[in-house]
């Protein structure tokens, strides 16, 4: 196994067997040659295939064009190698153990590539060689595998001038030659074999070389190789299983045929009736360790003495107990294993029980009945009952008719007590219709009367969790609800599902630009929250006046003639009352300032030439200049409004002709 390799064919073609079992697994190349009138196929290494070319390919020398293709698929930087299965005739557990490299690798069971770890990090992989039994050989194969397959597979396509045709003392390029490639601007300094050589007939000097450590496969060859690899793994698994079975057979045979003599003890009861036979490794059962006992209830074996425990045995009621069962050693149509499961068959039924709190079921064949008692029932797949009731795999349910929680359901209506669904309406009606009737349909909720005591159509709508939607046409306009125990929200949305207003218990949120067309009054102060860099969010309070005012602020400088003409923004001028405005001046320095005149579109300031100053203009808001500290009348008194009567009249008008008997 360590110095020889065995390969078996499976009636595939000769070329397929050579490629799969030799070239793909062990590397190398195939070469055809003629000798003594015969065509010979050689399997050689790259060193045997071609020569080391004395002519390099170098940037600035003979390299005309360069392209590089790399792949990092399945890159691993550390490998845990596993060898053959350990074969120990005395330890059954050893069947699960394999040869490793800890004994020859400083106690480590892995090898790694330092260069690959620095580039890709620690990427682990495991590979198994079933035919390697020596740790030193396993380590060598692991290092070859890691260095030969874990770095990037590189393919170079180069266009190079053949200097040998230009009179230089170099050999011409040939397929299989190993060429030293140098191109520092591209980061290339490597020796690669020539996998493909193309010489254009019209331009022999423009030959193209493809250099690679591995020739790229076509998609068809990749798929074929994948299928072959899968088939080989299946065959290896079968061979391993058969080998393990043979090991078990050999182990059992050796134990039975090579066992030395022991001691047999037959015991009887006080009436002289046979009790048991004991086969032991010592004459006294109190000192024996390995005991095989046979009695009327079965056969059992213990390796810890007469008192047990007995870990291997067969009972007369059909139970088999053991720590393991070799594969293919039992051939039966059904195998049931369990400690707490029991199956009992009768002519009338089958009953099964799984543990204390599990599933209890009964199938009674005589009465054609199935009864199930369980905390949960798991069904995989669809359930169908006479094509009238179906539970589909996506969780949906179909039923022709039936009763659910007091509801009577069929294809024409849904009824529950006084509630009936028919057509487009869900209704709750009095025996003769009229007062107290409520209808739920596509048009909304309607009623023929109202509750005179409360004065309202709907006394209340209570939501523990959920949403009540309001619709106009096809668009959802708002909803109430979304309560999680701490938050209740009223929201309004536009047709694009964008929130316009969110009303919470303690605040109002306007997520988008909002316009209020009426007056706005608040009982508290008005402030704007500003997020500062060092002091968090702070409130800046509004400047309020008895009369609605607008203001504007600016800066100017007195000219050399002692005057400064300050125009009023024309847009601002149209927002304020034309009945006058106030101007406040602040000099920046020792100069003097005087408001010389005010006009509709500007004001004139005189003073010391060169004096800079700031100004503030205030004017009453247009159309609101007559307001001054208006009395706050609060909310209107609605205690005498009969909302029920008004609502009943409105609903009667919109439901006329809609509700039929």
PDB file of C-alpha atoms in Angstrom, residues 11 279 329 478:
ATOM      1  CA  UNK A  11     -14.961  -1.614 -18.353  1.00  0.00           C
ATOM      2  CA  UNK A 279     -19.272 -20.030  30.464  1.00  0.00           C
ATOM      3  CA  UNK A 329     -24.654  -8.639   8.635  1.00  0.00           C
ATOM      4  CA  UNK A 478     -54.619  55.742   7.162  1.00  0.00           C
TER       5      UNK A 478
END
